[in-house]
Coordinates of N, CA, C and O in Angstrom, one line a residue:
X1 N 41.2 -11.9 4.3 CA 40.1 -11.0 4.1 C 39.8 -10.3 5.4 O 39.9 -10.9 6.4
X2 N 39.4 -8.7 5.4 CA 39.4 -8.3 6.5 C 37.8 -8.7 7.2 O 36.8 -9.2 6.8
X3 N 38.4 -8.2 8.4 CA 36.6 -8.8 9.3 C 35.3 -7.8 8.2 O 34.8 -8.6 7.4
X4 N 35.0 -6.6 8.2 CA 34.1 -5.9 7.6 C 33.8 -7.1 6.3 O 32.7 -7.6 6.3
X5 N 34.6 -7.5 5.4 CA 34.3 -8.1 4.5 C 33.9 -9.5 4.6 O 33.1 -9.8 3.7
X6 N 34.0 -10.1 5.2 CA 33.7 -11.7 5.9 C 32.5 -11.3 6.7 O 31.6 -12.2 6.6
X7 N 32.2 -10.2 7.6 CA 30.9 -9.4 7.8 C 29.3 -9.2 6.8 O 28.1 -9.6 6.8
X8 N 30.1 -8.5 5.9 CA 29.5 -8.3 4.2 C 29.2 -9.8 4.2 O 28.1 -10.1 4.7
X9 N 30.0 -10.7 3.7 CA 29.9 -11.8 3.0 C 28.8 -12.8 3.8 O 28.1 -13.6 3.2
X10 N 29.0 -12.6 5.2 CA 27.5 -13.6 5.9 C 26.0 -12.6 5.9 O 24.9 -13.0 6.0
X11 N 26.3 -11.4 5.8 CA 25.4 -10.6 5.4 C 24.8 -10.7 4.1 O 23.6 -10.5 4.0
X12 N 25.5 -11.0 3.1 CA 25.2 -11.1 1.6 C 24.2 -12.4 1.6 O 23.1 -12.3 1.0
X13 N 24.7 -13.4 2.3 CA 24.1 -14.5 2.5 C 22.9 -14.6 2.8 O 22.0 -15.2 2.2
X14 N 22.8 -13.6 4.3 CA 21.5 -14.0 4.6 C 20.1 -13.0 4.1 O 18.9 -13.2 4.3
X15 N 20.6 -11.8 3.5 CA 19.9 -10.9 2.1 C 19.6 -12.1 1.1 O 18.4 -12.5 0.9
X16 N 20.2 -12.4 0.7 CA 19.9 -13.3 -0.9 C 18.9 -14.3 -0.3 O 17.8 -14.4 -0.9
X17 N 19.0 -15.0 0.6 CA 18.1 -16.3 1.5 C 16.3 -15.3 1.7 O 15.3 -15.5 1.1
X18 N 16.6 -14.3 2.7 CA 15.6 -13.5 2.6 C 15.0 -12.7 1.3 O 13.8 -12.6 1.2
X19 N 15.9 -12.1 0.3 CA 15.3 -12.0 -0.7 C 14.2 -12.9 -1.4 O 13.0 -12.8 -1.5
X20 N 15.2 -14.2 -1.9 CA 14.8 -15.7 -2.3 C 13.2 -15.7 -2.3 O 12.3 -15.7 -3.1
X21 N 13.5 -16.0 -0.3 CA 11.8 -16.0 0.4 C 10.8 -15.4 0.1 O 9.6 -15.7 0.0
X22 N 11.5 -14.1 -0.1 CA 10.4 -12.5 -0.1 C 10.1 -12.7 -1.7 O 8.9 -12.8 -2.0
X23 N 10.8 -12.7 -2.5 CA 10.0 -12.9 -4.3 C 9.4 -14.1 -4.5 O 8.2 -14.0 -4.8
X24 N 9.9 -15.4 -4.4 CA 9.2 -16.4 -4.3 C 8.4 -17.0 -3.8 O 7.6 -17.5 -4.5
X25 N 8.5 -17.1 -2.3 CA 7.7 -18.3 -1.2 C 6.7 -17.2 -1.1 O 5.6 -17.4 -1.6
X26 N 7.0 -16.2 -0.4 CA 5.9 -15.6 0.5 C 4.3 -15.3 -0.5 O 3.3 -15.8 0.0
X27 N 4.1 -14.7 -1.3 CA 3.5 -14.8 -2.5 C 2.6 -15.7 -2.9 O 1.5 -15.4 -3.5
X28 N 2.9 -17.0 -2.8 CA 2.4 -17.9 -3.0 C 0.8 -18.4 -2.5 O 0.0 -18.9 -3.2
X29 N 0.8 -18.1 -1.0 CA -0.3 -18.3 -0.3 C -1.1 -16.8 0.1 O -1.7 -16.6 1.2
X30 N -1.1 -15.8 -1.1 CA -2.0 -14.8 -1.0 C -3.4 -15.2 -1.4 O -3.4 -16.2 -2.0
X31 N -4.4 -14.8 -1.1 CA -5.5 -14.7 -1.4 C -5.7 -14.2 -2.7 O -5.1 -13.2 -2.8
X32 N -6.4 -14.5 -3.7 CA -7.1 -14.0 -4.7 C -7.2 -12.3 -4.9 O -6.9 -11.5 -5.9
X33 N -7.7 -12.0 -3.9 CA -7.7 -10.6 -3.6 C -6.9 -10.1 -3.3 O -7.0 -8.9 -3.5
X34 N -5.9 -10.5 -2.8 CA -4.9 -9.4 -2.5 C -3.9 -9.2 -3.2 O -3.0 -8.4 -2.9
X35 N -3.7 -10.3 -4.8 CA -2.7 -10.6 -5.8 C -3.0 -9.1 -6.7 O -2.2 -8.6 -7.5
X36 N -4.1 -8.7 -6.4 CA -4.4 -7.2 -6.8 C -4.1 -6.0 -6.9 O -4.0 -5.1 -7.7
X37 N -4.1 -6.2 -5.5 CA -3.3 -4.7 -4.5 C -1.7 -4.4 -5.4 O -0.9 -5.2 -6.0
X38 N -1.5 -3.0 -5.1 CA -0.7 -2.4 -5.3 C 0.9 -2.8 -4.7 O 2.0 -3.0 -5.1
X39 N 0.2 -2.8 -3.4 CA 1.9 -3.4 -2.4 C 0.9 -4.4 -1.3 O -0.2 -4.3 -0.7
X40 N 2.3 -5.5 -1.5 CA 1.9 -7.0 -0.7 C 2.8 -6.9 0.1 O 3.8 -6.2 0.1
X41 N 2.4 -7.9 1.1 CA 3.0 -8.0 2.5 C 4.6 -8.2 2.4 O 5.5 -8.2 3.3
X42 N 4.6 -8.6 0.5 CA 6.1 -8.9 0.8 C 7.0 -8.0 0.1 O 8.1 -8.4 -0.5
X43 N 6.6 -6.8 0.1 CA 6.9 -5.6 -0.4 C 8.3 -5.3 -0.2 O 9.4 -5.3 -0.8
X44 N 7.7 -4.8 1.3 CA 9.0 -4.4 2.2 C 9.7 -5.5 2.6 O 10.6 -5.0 3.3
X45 N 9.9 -7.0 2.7 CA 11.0 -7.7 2.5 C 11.8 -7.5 1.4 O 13.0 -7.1 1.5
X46 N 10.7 -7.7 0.1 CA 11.6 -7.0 -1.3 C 12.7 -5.9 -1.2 O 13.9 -6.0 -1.4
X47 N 12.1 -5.1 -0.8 CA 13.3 -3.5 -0.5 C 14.5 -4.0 0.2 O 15.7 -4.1 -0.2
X48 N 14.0 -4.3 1.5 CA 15.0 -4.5 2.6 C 16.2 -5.5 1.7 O 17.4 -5.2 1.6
X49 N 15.6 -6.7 1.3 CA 16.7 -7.6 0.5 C 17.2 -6.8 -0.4 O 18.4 -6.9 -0.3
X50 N 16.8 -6.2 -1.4 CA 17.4 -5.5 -2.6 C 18.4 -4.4 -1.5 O 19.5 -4.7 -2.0
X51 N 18.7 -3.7 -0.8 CA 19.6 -3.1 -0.3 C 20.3 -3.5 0.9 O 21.2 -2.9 1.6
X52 N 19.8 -4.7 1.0 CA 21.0 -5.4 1.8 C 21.9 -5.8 1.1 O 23.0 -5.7 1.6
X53 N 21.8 -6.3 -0.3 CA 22.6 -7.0 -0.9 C 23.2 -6.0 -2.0 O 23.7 -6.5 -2.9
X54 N 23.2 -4.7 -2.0 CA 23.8 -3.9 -2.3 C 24.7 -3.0 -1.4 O 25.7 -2.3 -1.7
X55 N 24.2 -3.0 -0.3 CA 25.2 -1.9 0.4 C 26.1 -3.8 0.9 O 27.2 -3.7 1.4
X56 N 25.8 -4.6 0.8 CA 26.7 -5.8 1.1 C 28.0 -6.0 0.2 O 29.2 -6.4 0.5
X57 N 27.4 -5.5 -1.1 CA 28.2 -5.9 -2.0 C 29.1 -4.7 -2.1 O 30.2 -4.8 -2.6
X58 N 28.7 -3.7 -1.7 CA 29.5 -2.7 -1.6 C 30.6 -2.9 -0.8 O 31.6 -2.7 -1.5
X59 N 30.9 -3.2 0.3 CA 31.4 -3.5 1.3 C 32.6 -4.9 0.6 O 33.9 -4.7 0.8
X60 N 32.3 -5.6 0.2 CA 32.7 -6.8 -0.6 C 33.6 -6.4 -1.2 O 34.7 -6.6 -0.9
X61 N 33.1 -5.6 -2.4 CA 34.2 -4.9 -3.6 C 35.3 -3.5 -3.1 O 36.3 -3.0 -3.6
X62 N 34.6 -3.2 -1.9 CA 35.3 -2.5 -1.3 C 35.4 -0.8 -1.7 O 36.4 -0.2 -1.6
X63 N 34.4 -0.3 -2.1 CA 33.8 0.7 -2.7 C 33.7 1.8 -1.7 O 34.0 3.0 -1.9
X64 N 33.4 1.3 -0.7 CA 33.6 2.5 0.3 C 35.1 2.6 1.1 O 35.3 2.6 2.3
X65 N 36.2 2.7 0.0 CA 37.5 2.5 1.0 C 38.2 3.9 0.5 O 39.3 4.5 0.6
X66 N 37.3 4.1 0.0 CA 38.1 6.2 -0.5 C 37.8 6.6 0.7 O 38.4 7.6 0.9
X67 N 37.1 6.4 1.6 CA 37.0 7.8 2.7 C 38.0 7.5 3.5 O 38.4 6.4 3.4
X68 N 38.7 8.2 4.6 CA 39.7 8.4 5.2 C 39.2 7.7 6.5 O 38.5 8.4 7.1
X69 N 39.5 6.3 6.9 CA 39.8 5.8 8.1 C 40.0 6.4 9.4 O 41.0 7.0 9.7
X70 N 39.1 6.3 10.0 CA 39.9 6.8 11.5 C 40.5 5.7 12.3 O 41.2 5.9 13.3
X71 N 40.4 4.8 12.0 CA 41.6 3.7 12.8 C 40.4 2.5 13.0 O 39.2 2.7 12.8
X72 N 41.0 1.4 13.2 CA 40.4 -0.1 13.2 C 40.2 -0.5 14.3 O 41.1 0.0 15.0
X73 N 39.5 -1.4 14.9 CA 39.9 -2.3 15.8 C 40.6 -2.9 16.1 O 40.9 -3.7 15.2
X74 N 41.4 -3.1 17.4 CA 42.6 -3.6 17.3 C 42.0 -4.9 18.2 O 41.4 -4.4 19.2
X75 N 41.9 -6.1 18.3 CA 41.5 -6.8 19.0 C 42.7 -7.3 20.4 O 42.5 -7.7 21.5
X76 N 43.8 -6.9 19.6 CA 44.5 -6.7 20.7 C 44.9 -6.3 21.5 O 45.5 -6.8 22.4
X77 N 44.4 -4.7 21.3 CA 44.2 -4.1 22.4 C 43.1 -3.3 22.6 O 42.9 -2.1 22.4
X78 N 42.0 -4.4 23.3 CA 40.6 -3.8 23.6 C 40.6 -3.5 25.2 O 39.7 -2.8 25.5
X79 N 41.4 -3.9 26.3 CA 41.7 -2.8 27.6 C 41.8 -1.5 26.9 O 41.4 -0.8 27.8
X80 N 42.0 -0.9 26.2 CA 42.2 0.7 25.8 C 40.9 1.2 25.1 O 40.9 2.3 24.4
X81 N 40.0 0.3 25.2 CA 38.5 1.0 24.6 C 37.6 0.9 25.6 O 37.9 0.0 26.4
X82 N 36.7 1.5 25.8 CA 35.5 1.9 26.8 C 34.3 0.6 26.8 O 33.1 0.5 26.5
X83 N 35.6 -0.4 27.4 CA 34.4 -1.7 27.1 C 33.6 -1.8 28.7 O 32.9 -2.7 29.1
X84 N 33.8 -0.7 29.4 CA 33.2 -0.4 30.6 C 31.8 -0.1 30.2 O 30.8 -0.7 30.5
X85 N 31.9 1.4 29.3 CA 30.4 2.0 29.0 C 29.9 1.3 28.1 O 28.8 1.7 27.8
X86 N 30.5 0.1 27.3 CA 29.6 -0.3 26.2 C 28.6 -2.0 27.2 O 27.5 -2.5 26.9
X87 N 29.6 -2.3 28.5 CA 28.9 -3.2 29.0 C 27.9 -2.9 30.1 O 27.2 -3.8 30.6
X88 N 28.0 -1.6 30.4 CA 26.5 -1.1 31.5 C 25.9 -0.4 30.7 O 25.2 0.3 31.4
X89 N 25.7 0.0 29.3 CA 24.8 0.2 28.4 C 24.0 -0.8 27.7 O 22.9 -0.7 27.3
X90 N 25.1 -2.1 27.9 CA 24.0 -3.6 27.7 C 23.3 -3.7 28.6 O 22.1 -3.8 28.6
X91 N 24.4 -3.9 29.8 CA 23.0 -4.2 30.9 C 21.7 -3.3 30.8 O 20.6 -3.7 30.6
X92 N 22.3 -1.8 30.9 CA 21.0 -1.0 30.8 C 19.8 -1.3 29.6 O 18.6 -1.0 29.6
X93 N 20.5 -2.0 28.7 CA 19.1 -2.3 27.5 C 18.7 -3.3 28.4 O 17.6 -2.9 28.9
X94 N 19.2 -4.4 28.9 CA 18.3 -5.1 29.6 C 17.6 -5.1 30.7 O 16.8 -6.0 30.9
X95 N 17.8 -4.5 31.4 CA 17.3 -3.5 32.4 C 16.3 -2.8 32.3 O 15.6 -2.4 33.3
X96 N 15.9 -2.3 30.8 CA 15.0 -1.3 30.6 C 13.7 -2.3 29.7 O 12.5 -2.0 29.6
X97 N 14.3 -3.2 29.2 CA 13.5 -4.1 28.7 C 12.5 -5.1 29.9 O 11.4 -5.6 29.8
X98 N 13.5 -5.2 31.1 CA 12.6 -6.0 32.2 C 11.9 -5.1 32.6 O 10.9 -5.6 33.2
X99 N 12.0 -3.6 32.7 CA 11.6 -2.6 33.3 C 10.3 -2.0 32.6 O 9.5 -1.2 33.0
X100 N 10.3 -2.6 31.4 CA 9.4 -1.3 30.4 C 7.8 -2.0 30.6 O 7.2 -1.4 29.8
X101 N 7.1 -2.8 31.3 CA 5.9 -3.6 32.1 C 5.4 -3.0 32.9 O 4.3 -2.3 32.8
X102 N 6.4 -3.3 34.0 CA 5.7 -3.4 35.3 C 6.0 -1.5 35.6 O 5.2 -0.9 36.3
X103 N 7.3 -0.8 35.0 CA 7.2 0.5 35.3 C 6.3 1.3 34.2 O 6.1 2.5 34.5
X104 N 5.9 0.7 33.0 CA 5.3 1.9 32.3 C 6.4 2.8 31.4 O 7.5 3.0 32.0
X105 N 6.2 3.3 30.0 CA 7.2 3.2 29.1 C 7.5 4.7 29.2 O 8.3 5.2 28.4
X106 N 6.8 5.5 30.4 CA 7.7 7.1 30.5 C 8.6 7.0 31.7 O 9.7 7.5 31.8
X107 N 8.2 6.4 32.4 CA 9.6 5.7 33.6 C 10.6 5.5 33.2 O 11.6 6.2 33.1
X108 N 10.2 4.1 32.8 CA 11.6 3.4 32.0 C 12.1 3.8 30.9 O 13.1 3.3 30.6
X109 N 11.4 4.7 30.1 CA 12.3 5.0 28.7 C 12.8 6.5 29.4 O 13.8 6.7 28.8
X110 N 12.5 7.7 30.5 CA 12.8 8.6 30.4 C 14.2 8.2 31.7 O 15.1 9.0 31.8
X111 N 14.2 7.0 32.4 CA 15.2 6.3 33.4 C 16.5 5.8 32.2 O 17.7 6.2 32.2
X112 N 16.1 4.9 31.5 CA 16.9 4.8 30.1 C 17.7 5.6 29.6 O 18.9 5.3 29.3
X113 N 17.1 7.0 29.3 CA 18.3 7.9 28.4 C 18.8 8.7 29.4 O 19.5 9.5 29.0
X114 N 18.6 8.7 30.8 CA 18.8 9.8 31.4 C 20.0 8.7 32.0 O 21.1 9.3 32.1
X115 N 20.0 7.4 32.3 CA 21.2 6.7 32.9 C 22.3 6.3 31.3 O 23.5 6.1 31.2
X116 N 21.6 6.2 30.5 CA 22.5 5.9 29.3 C 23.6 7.3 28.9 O 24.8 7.2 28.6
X117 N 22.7 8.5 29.1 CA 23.6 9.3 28.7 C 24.6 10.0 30.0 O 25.5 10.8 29.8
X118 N 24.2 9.6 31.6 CA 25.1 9.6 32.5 C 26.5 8.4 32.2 O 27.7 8.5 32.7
X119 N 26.2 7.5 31.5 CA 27.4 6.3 32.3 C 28.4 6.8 30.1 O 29.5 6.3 29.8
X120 N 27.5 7.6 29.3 CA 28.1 7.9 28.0 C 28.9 9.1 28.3 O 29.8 9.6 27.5
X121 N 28.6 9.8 29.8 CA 29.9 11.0 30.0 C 28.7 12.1 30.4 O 28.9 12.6 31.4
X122 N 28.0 12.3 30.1 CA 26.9 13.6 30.0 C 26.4 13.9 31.9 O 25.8 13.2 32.7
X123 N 27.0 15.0 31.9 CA 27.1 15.8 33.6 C 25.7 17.2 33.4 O 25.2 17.9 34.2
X124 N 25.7 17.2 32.6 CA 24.2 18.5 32.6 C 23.4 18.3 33.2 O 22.3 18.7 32.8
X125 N 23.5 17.8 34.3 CA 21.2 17.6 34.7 C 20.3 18.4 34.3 O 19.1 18.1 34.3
X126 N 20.6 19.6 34.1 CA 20.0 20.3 33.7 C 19.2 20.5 32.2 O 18.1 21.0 31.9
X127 N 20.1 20.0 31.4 CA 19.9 19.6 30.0 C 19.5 18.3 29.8 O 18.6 18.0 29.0
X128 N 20.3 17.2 30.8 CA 19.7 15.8 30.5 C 18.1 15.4 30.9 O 17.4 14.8 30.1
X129 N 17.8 15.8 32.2 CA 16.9 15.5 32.6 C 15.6 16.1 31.7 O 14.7 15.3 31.4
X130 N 15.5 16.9 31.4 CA 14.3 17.4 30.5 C 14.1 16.9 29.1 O 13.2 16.7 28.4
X131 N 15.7 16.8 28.9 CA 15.4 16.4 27.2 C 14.7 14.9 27.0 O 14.0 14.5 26.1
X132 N 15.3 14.3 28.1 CA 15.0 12.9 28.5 C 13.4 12.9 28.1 O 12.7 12.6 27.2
X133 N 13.2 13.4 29.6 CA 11.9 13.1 29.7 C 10.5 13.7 28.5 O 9.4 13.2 28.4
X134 N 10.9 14.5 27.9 CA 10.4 15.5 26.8 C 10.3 14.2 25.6 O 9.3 13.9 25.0
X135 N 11.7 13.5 25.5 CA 12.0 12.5 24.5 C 10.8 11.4 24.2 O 10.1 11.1 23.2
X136 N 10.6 10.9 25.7 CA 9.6 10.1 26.2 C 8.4 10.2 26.0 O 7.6 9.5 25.4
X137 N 8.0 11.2 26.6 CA 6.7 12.0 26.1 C 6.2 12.4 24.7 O 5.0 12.4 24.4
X138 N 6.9 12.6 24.0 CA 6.9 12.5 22.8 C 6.4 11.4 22.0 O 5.4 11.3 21.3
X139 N 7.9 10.4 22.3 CA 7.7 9.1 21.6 C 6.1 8.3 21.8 O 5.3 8.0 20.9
X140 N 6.1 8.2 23.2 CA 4.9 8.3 23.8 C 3.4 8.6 22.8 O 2.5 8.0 22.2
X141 N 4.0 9.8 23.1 CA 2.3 10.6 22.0 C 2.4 9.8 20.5 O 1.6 9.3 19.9
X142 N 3.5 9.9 20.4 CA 3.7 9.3 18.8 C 3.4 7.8 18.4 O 3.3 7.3 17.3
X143 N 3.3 7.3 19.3 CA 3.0 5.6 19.7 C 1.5 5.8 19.5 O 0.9 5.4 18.5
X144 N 1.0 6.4 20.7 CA -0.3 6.1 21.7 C -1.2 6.5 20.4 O -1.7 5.7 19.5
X145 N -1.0 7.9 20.5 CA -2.2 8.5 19.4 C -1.9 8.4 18.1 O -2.8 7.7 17.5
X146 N -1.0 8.8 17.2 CA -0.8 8.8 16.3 C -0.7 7.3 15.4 O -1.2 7.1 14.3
X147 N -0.1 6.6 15.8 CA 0.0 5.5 15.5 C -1.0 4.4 16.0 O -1.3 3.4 15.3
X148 N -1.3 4.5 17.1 CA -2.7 3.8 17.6 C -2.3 2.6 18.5 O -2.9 1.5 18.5
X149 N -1.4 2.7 19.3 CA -0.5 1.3 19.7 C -0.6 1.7 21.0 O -0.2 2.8 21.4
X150 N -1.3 0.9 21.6 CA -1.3 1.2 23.3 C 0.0 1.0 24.0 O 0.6 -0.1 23.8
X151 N 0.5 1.9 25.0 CA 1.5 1.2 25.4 C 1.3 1.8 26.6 O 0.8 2.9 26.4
X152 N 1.7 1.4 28.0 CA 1.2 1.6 29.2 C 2.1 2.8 29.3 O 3.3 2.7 28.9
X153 N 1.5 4.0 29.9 CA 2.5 4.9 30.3 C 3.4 5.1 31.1 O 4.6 5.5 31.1
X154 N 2.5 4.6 32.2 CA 2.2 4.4 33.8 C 2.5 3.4 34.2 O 2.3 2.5 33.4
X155 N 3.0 3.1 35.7 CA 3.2 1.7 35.9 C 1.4 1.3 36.5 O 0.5 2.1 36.6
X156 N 1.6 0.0 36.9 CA 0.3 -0.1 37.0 C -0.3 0.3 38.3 O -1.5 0.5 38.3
X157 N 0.3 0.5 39.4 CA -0.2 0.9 40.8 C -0.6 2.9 40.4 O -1.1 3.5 41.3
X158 N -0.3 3.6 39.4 CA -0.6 5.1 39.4 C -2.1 4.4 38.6 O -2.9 5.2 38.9
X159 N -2.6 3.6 38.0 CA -3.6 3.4 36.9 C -4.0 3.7 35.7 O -5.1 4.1 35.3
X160 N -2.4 3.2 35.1 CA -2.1 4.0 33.7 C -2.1 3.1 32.8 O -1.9 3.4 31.6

């Protein structure tokens, strides 16, 4: 069986376990009042399990093999893939996660896409650096206000 499908199949697994939990267990210790409501806490487990174990089984029976392949992994020859940029793109997630504290989440998230998309090939500073930082700002606003989730902007010595 190929990897994608032995993939599927521990995937399948751990959908049906979460499903299981999410119709059954979780439910159990609601309150009186909330067996009421429209949508319960375990709504969106419901969903997420019902299409895990569909696009899983998809995968399984093999349903998505009409589309045209662009080529597989070859495990044997992984020197010929860019395991350079995929492993200072890890570091960089981790980097930006020790980073996202003590520098404040327009720092480090606008330092993030602007070195992610340097070590991904991208030579524009002109394009990168704004879009970056615009990105941030954004997300930012969309966190802070709209959603109502404090998240420090600023590192802490500006007094943000």
């Amino acid at each position: 069986m190929a990897l994608d499908r032995w993939i599927a199949l521990i995937l399948l697994g751990i959908c049906l376990t979460y499903g299981y939990t999410a119709w059954f267990t979780m439910d159990g210790s609601l309150a009186p009042f909330m067996k009421r409501n429209p949508i319960w806490p375990s709504t969106f487990p419901k969903v997420l399990s019902v299409l895990g174990i569909i696009a899983s089984l998809i995968i399984l029976l093999g349903l998505e093999k009409s589309e045209t392949k662009v080529g597989e992994i070859d495990y044997r020859r992984l020197g010929e893939y860019h395991l350079g940029q995929a492993v200072l793109l890890l570091a960089l997630m981790v980097a930006y996660a020790l980073c996202l504290r003590p520098l404040g989440f327009l720092v480090s998230t606008g330092a993030f896409l602007i070195l992610g998309s340097f070590i991904l090939g991208e030579r524009k500073w002109h394009v990168m650096v704004p879009v970056s930082v615009l990105t941030a700002v954004v997300v930012w606003y969309l966190v802070q206000q709209v959603l109502g989730i404090y998240m420090r902007p600023l590192p802490g010595f500006f007094g943000g």
